[in-house]
Coordinates of C-alpha atoms and ligand atoms in Angstrom, one line a residue:
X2 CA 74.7 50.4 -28.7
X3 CA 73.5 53.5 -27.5
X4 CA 73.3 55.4 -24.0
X5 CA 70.0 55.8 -24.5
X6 CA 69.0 52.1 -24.9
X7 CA 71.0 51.5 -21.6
X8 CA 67.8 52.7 -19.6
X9 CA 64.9 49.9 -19.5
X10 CA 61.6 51.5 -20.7
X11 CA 60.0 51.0 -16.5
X12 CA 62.7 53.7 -16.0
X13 CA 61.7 55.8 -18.9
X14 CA 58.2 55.8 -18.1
X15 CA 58.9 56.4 -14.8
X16 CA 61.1 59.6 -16.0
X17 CA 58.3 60.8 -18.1
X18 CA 56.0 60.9 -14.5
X19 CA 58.7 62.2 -12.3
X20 CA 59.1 65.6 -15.7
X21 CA 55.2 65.8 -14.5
X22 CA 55.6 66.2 -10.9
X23 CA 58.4 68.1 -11.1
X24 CA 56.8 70.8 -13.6
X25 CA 54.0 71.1 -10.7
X26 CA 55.6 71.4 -7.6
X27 CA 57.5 75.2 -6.6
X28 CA 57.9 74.5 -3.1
X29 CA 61.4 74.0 -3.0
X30 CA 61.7 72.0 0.0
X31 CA 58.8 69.7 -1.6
X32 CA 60.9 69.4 -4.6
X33 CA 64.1 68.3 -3.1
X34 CA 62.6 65.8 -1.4
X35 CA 60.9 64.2 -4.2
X36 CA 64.2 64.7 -6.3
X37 CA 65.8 62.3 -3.5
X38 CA 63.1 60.1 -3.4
X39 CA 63.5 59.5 -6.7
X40 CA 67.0 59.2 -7.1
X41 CA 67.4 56.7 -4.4
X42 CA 64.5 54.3 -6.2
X43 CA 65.7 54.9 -9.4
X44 CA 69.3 53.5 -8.6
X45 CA 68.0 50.6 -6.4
X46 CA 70.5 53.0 -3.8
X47 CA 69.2 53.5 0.1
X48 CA 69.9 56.7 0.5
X49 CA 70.5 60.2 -1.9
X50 CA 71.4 63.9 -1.3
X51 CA 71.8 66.8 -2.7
X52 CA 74.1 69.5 -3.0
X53 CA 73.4 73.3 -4.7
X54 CA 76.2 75.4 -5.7
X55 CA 76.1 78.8 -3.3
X56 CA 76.1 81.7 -6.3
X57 CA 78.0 84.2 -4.3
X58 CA 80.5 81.7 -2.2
X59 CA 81.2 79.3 -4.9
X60 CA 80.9 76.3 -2.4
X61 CA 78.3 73.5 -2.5
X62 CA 75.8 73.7 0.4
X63 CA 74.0 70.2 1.6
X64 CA 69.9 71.1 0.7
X65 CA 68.5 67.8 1.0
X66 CA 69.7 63.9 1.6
X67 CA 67.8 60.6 3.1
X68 CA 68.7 60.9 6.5
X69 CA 68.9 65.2 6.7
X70 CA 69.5 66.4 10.0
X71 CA 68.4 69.5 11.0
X72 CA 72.2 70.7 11.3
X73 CA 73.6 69.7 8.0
X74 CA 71.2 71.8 5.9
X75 CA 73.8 74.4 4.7
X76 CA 76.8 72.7 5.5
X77 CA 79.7 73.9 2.9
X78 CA 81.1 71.3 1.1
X79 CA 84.2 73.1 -0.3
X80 CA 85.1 72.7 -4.4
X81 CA 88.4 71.4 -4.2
X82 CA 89.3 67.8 -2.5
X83 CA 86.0 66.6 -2.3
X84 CA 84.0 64.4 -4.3
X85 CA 81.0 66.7 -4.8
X86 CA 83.6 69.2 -6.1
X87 CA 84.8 66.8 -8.3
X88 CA 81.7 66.1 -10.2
X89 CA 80.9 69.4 -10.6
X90 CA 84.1 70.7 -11.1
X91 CA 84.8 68.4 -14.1
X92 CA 80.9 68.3 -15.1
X93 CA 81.0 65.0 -15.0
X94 CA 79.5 61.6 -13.2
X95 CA 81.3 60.1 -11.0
X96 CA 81.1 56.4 -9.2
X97 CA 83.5 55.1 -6.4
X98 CA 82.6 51.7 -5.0
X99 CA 84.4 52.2 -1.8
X100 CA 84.4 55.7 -0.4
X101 CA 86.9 54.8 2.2
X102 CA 89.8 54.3 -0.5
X103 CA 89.0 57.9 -1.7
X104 CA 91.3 60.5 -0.5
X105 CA 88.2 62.9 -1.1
X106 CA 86.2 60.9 1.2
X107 CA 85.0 63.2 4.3
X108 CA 83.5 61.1 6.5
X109 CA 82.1 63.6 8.6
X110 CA 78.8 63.8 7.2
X111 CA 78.5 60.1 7.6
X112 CA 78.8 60.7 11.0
X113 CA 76.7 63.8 11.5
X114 CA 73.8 61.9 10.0
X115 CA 74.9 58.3 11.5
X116 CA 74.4 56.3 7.8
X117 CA 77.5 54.8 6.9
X118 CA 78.5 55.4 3.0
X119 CA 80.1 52.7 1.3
X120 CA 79.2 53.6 -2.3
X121 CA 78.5 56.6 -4.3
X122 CA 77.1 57.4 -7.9
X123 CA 77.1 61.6 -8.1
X124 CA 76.6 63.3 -11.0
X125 CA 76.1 67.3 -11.8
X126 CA 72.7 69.1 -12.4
X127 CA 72.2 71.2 -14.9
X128 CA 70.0 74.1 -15.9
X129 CA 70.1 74.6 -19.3
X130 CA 74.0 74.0 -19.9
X131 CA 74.8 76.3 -16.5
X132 CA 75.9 73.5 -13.5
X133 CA 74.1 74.0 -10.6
X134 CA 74.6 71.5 -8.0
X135 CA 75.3 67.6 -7.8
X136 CA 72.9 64.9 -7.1
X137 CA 74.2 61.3 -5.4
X138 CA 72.9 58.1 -4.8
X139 CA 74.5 56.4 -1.8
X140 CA 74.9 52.5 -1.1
X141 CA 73.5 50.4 -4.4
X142 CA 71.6 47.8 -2.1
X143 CA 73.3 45.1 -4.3
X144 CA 76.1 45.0 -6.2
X145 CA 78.0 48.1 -7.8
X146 CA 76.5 51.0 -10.0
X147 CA 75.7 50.6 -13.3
X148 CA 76.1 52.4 -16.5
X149 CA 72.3 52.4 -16.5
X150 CA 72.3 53.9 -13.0
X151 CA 74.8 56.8 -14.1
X152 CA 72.2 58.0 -17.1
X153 CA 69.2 57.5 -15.3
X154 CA 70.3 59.6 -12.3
X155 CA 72.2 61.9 -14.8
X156 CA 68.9 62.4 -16.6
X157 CA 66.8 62.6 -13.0
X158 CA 69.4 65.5 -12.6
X159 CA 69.4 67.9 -15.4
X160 CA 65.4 67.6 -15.0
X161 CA 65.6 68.4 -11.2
X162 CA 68.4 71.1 -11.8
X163 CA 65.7 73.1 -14.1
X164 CA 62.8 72.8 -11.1
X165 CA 65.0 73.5 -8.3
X166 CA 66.3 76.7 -10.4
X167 CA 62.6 77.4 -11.4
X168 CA 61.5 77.0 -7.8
X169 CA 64.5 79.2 -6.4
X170 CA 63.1 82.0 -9.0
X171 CA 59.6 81.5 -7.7
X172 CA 61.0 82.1 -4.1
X173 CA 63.0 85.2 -5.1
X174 CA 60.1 86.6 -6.7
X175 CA 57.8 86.1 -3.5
X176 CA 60.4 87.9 -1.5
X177 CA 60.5 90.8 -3.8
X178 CA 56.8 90.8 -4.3
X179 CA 57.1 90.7 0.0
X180 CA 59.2 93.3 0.0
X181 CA 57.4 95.5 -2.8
X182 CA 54.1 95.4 -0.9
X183 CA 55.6 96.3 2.8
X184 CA 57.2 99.3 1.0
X185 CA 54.3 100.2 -0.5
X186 CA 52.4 99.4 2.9
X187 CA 55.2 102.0 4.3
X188 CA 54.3 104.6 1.7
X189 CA 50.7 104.9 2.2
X190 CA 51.1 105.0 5.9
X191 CA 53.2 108.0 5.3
X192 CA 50.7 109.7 3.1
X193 CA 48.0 109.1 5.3
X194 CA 49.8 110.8 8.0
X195 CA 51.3 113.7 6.1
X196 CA 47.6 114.3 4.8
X197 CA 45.9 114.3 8.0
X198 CA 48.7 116.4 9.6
X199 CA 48.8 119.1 6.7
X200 CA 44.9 118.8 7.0
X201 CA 44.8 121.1 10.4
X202 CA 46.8 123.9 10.1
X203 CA 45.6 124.8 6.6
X204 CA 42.5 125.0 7.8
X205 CA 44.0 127.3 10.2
X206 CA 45.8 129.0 7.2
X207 CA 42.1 129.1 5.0
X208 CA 40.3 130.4 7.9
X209 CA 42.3 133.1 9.2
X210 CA 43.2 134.7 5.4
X211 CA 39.2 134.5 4.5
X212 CA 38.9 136.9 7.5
X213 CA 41.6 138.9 6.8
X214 CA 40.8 139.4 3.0
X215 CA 36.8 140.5 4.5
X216 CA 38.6 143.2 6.7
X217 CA 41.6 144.1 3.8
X218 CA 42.0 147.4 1.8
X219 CA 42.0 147.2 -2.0
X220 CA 45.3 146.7 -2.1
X221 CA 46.1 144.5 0.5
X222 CA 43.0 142.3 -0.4
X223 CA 44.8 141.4 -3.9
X224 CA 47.6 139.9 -2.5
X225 CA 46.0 138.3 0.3
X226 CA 43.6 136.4 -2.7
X227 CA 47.2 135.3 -3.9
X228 CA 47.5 133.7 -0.6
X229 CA 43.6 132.3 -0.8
X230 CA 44.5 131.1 -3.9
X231 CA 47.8 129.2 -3.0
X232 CA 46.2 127.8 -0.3
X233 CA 42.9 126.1 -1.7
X234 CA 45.0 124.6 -4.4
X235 CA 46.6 123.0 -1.5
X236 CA 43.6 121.9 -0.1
X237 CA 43.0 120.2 -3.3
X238 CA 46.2 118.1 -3.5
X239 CA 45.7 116.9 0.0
X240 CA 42.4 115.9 -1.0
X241 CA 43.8 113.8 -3.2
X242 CA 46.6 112.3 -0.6
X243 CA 43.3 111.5 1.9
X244 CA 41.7 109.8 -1.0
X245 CA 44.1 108.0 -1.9
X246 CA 44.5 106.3 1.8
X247 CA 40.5 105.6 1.2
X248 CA 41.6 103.4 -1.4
X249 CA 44.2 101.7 0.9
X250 CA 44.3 97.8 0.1
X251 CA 41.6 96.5 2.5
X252 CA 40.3 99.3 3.8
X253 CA 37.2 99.7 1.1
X254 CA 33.8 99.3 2.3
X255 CA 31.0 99.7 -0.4
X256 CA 28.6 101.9 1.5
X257 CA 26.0 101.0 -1.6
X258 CA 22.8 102.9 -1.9
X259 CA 20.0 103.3 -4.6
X260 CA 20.6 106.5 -6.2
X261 CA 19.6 108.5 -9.4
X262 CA 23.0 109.5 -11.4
X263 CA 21.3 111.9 -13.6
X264 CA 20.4 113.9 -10.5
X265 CA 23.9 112.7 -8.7
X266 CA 26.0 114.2 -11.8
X267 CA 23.9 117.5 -11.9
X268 CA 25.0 117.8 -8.5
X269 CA 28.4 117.1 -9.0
X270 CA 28.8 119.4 -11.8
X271 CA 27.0 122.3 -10.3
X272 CA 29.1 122.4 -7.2
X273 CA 32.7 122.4 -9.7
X274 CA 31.9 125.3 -12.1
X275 CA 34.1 127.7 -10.1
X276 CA 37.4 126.8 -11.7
X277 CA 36.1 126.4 -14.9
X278 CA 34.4 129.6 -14.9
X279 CA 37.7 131.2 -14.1
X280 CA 39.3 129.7 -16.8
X281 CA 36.2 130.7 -19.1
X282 CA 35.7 127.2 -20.1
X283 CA 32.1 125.8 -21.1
X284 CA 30.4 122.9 -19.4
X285 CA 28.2 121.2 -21.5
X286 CA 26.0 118.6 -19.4
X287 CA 24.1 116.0 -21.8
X288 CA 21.7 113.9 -19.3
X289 CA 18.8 111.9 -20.4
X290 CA 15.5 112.8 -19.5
X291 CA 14.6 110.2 -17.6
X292 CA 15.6 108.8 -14.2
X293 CA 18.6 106.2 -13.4
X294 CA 19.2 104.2 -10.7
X295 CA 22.1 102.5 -9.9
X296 CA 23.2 100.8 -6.4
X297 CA 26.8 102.6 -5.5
X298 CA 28.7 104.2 -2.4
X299 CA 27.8 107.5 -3.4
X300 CA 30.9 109.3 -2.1
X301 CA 33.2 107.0 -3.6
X302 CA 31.5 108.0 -7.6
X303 CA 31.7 111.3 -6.5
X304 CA 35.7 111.4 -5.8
X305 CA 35.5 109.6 -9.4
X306 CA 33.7 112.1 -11.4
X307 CA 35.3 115.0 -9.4
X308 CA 38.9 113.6 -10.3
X309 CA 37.6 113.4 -13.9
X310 CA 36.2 116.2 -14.2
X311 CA 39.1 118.1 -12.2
X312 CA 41.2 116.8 -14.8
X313 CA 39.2 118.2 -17.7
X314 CA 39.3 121.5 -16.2
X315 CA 43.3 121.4 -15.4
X316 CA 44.7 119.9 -19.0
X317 CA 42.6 122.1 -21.3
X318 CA 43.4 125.5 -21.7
X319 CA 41.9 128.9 -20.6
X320 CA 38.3 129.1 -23.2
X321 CA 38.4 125.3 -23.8
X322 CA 35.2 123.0 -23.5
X323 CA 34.1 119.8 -21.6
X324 CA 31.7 118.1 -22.3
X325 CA 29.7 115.5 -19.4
X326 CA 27.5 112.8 -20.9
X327 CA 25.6 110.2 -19.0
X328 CA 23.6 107.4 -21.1
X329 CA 23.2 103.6 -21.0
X330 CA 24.3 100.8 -22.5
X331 CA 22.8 97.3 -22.6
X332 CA 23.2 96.4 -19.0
X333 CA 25.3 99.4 -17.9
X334 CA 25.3 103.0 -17.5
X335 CA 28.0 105.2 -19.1
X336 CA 29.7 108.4 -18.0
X337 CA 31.7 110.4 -20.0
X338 CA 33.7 113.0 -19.6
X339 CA 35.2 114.7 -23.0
X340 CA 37.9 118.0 -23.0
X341 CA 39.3 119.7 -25.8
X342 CA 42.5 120.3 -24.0
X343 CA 46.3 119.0 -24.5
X344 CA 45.2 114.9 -24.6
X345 CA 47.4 112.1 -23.6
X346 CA 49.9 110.6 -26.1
X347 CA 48.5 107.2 -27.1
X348 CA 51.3 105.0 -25.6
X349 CA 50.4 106.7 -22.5
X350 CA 46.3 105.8 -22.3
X351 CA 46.7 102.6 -20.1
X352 CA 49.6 104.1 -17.9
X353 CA 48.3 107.1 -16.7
X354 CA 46.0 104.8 -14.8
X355 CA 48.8 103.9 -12.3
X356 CA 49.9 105.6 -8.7
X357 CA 52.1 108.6 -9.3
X358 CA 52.1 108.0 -13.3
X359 CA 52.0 111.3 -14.8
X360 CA 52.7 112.0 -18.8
X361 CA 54.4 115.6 -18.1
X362 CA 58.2 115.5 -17.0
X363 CA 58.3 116.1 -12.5
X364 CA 61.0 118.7 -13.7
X365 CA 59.3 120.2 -15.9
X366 CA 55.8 120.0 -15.3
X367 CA 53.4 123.1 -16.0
X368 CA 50.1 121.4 -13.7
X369 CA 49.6 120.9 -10.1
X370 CA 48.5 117.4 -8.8
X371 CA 50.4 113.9 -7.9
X372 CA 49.5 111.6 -9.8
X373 CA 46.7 109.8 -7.4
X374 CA 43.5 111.1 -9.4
X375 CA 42.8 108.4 -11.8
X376 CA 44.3 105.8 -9.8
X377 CA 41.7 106.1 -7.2
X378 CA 39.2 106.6 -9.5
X379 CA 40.2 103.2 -11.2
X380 CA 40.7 101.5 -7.7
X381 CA 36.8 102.8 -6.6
X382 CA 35.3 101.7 -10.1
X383 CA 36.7 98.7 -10.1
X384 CA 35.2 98.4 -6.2
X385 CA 32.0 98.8 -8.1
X386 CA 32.7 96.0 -10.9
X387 CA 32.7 98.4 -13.3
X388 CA 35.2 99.8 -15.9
X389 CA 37.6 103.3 -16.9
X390 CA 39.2 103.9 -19.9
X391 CA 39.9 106.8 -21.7
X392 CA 40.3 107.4 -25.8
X393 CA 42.2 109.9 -27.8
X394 CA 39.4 112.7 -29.3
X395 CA 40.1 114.3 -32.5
X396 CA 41.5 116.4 -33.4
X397 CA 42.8 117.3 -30.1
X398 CA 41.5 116.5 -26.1
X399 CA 40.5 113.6 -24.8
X400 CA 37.6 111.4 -23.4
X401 CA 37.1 109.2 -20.1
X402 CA 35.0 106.5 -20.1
X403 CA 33.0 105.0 -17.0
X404 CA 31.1 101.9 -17.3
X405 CA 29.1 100.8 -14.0
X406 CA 26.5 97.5 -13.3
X407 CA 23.1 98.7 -13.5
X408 CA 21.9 95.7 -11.9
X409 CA 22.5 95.8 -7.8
X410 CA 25.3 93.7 -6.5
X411 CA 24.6 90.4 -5.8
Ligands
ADP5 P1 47.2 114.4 -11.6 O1 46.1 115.1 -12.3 O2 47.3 114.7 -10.1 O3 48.6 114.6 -12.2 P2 45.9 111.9 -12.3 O4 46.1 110.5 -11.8 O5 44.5 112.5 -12.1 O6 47.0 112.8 -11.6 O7 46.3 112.0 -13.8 C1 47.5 111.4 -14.2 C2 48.0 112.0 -15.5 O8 47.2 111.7 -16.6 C3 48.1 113.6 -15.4 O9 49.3 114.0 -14.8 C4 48.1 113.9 -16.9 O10 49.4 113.7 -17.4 C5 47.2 112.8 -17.5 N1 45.8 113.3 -17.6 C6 44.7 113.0 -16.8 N2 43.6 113.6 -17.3 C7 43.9 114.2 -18.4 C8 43.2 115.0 -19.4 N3 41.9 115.3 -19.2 N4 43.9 115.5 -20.4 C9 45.2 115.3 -20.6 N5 46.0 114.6 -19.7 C10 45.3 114.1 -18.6

């Protein structure tokens, strides 16, 4: 005959249900409750518990029984001379019919949790072939355990062993995630602070150096433009820092208004020419003739075009050209913004989208900036339901896509 056969089809049926609930639940206090639920019905038993093996201590700890009290979650149970230990030590199931003739027997749990063990079936939980911890059934109400009860609760444990292992993954990753977001909560604190601090004294710095440089000899007024220089590419980088705490989780409100983005990007465009013009790069601008509207926070698209177009200027090289383009498409409107400069390798097009991600070695690195630009940018389109991608051009540069709603937000 085999094992198999030894189980009535109730129980298997049953076993197929309790896979199903198992699979669903990842709260692992839920889950070792059910498991002794279960185990107890299953074995016609009154009471189960269960035991987990402590990684790091290589002891068993009490997680769950019948009767828990508060003060025997955690108790060590040690691995040698004690029936838990046993089972898991050998890896196999275990019945004694009368605890009290068992050496391994500690009756101090019984009395912690006033229930009085006569009887116990244990046997070890598995994940995958790895033993994990040990599941018993305590008192058969009639009788003594059977060979049926042994692979019943043997099966009940290798299927609990995989969901409690599951669930403790599930718990681990919640605490990491925790601890990822509080550190990342820390960070952009810090940033927003460092930017508002810095914000002051450059201004100090910008003001003071623009009068000097009006009241400076020829000579003098060189190296003071050095200085001028220095210090509004600083005020661009904590630009950046300030926007990026406007994109702090939470913090976004949509100031949306109707506006024309033909006449918007003109704006935009006309007020950056500065920088290219010093690096004697062309701006072609490519707007339709007619109007636009689109409902959006207007300073918000303006940080994202900026940052685009920022971009353009920095990674293409003194004489290069950019190119803006505005059209639509279907039920959206499309911004483009297109360089000939040193392009992004291809493995890098989705990346470069994230905080701090930059394709040029920190060591080595040739351009100013952090890293923030296209991450706000993505953060604010996305504010607006819309889309940013960017594409390879050939043969060299590359092209930034932005796809906004035409139709106002409902
Ligand atoms: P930053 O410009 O401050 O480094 P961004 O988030 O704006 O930060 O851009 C991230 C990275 O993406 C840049 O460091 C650069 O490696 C790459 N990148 C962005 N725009 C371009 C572009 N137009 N051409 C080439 N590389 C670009």
């Amino acid at each position: 005959m085999s094992t198999a056969s030894l189980i009535s089809h109730g129980k298997l049926a049953r076993m197929v249900e309790i896979s199903r609930v198992l699979n669903s639940k990842s709260d692992i206090d839920d889950l070792l409750t059910y498991i002794i639920r279960e185990a107890a019905a299953l074995t016609e038993s009154e009471a189960a518990s269960i035991l987990l093996l402590d990684r790091k201590t290589r002891q068993l700890r009490f997680k769950a029984a019948s009767q828990m009290q508060p003060e025997m979650i955690d108790m060590p149970v040690p691995l040698s001379n004690s029936i838990a230990g046993a089972i898991i030590t050998n890896n196999r199931p275990l019945i004694i019919d009368d605890v009290g003739k068992d050496p391994r027997w500690n009756p101090d749990v019984s009395q912690a949790i006033e229930f009085r063990t006569r009887s116990i079936l244990g046997v070890p939980m598995h994940d995958m072939d790895r033993p994990v911890g040990v599941l018993e059934a305590l008192n058969k109400q009639e009788g003594n355990f059977t060979y049926e009860d042994v692979e019943t609760l043997a099966i009940l444990a290798d299927l609990a062993g995989v969901a409690v292992e599951r669930a403790r993954l599930i718990e681990e990753l919640r605490q990491a995630n925790t601890e990822l977001n509080e550190l990342d909560q820390t960070k952009s604190s810090f940033i927003a602070l460092a930017s508002h601090e810095l914000r002051t004294p450059l201004s100090v710095i910008l003001g003071y150096v623009s009068f000097l440089r009006d009241e400076a000899t020829l000579e003098t007024a060189e190296q003071l433009d050095y200085v001028m220089t220095a210090a509004i590419r600083l005020r661009s980088l904590i630009q950046d820092m300030l926007n990026f705490q406007y994109t702090a989780a939470g913090e976004n409100k949509l100031n949306l208004k109707q506006v024309d983005c033909v006449e918007m990007l003109q704006e935009i465009v006309d007020s950056r020419d500065e920088t290219a013009i010093a690096k004697q790069q062309s701006i072609t601008i490519n707007l339709p003739a007619a109007k636009i509207p689109v409902f959006v926070d207007m300073g918000m698209i303006e940080v994202v075009i900026n940052n685009l177009l920022g971009n353009a200027i920095k990674f293409t090289p003194q004489g290069g050209h950019i190119e803006i383009a505005l059209s639509t498409k279907a039920d959206e409107v499309w911004f483009t913004v297109s360089d000939d400069g040193i392009g992004i390798p291809s493995d890098k097009l989705e990346r470069i989208f994230t905080r701090f991600y930059q394709v040029e070695d920190h060591m080595r690195r040739h351009y100013e900036g952090m890293g923030l630009g296209l991450a706000i940018a993505k953060e604010l389109v996305e504010l607006h339901h819309g889309r940013i991608w960017v594409e390879n051009k050939q043969p060299k540069g590359s092209k930034f896509f932005v796809a906004l709603p035409l139709a106002p937000p409902t």
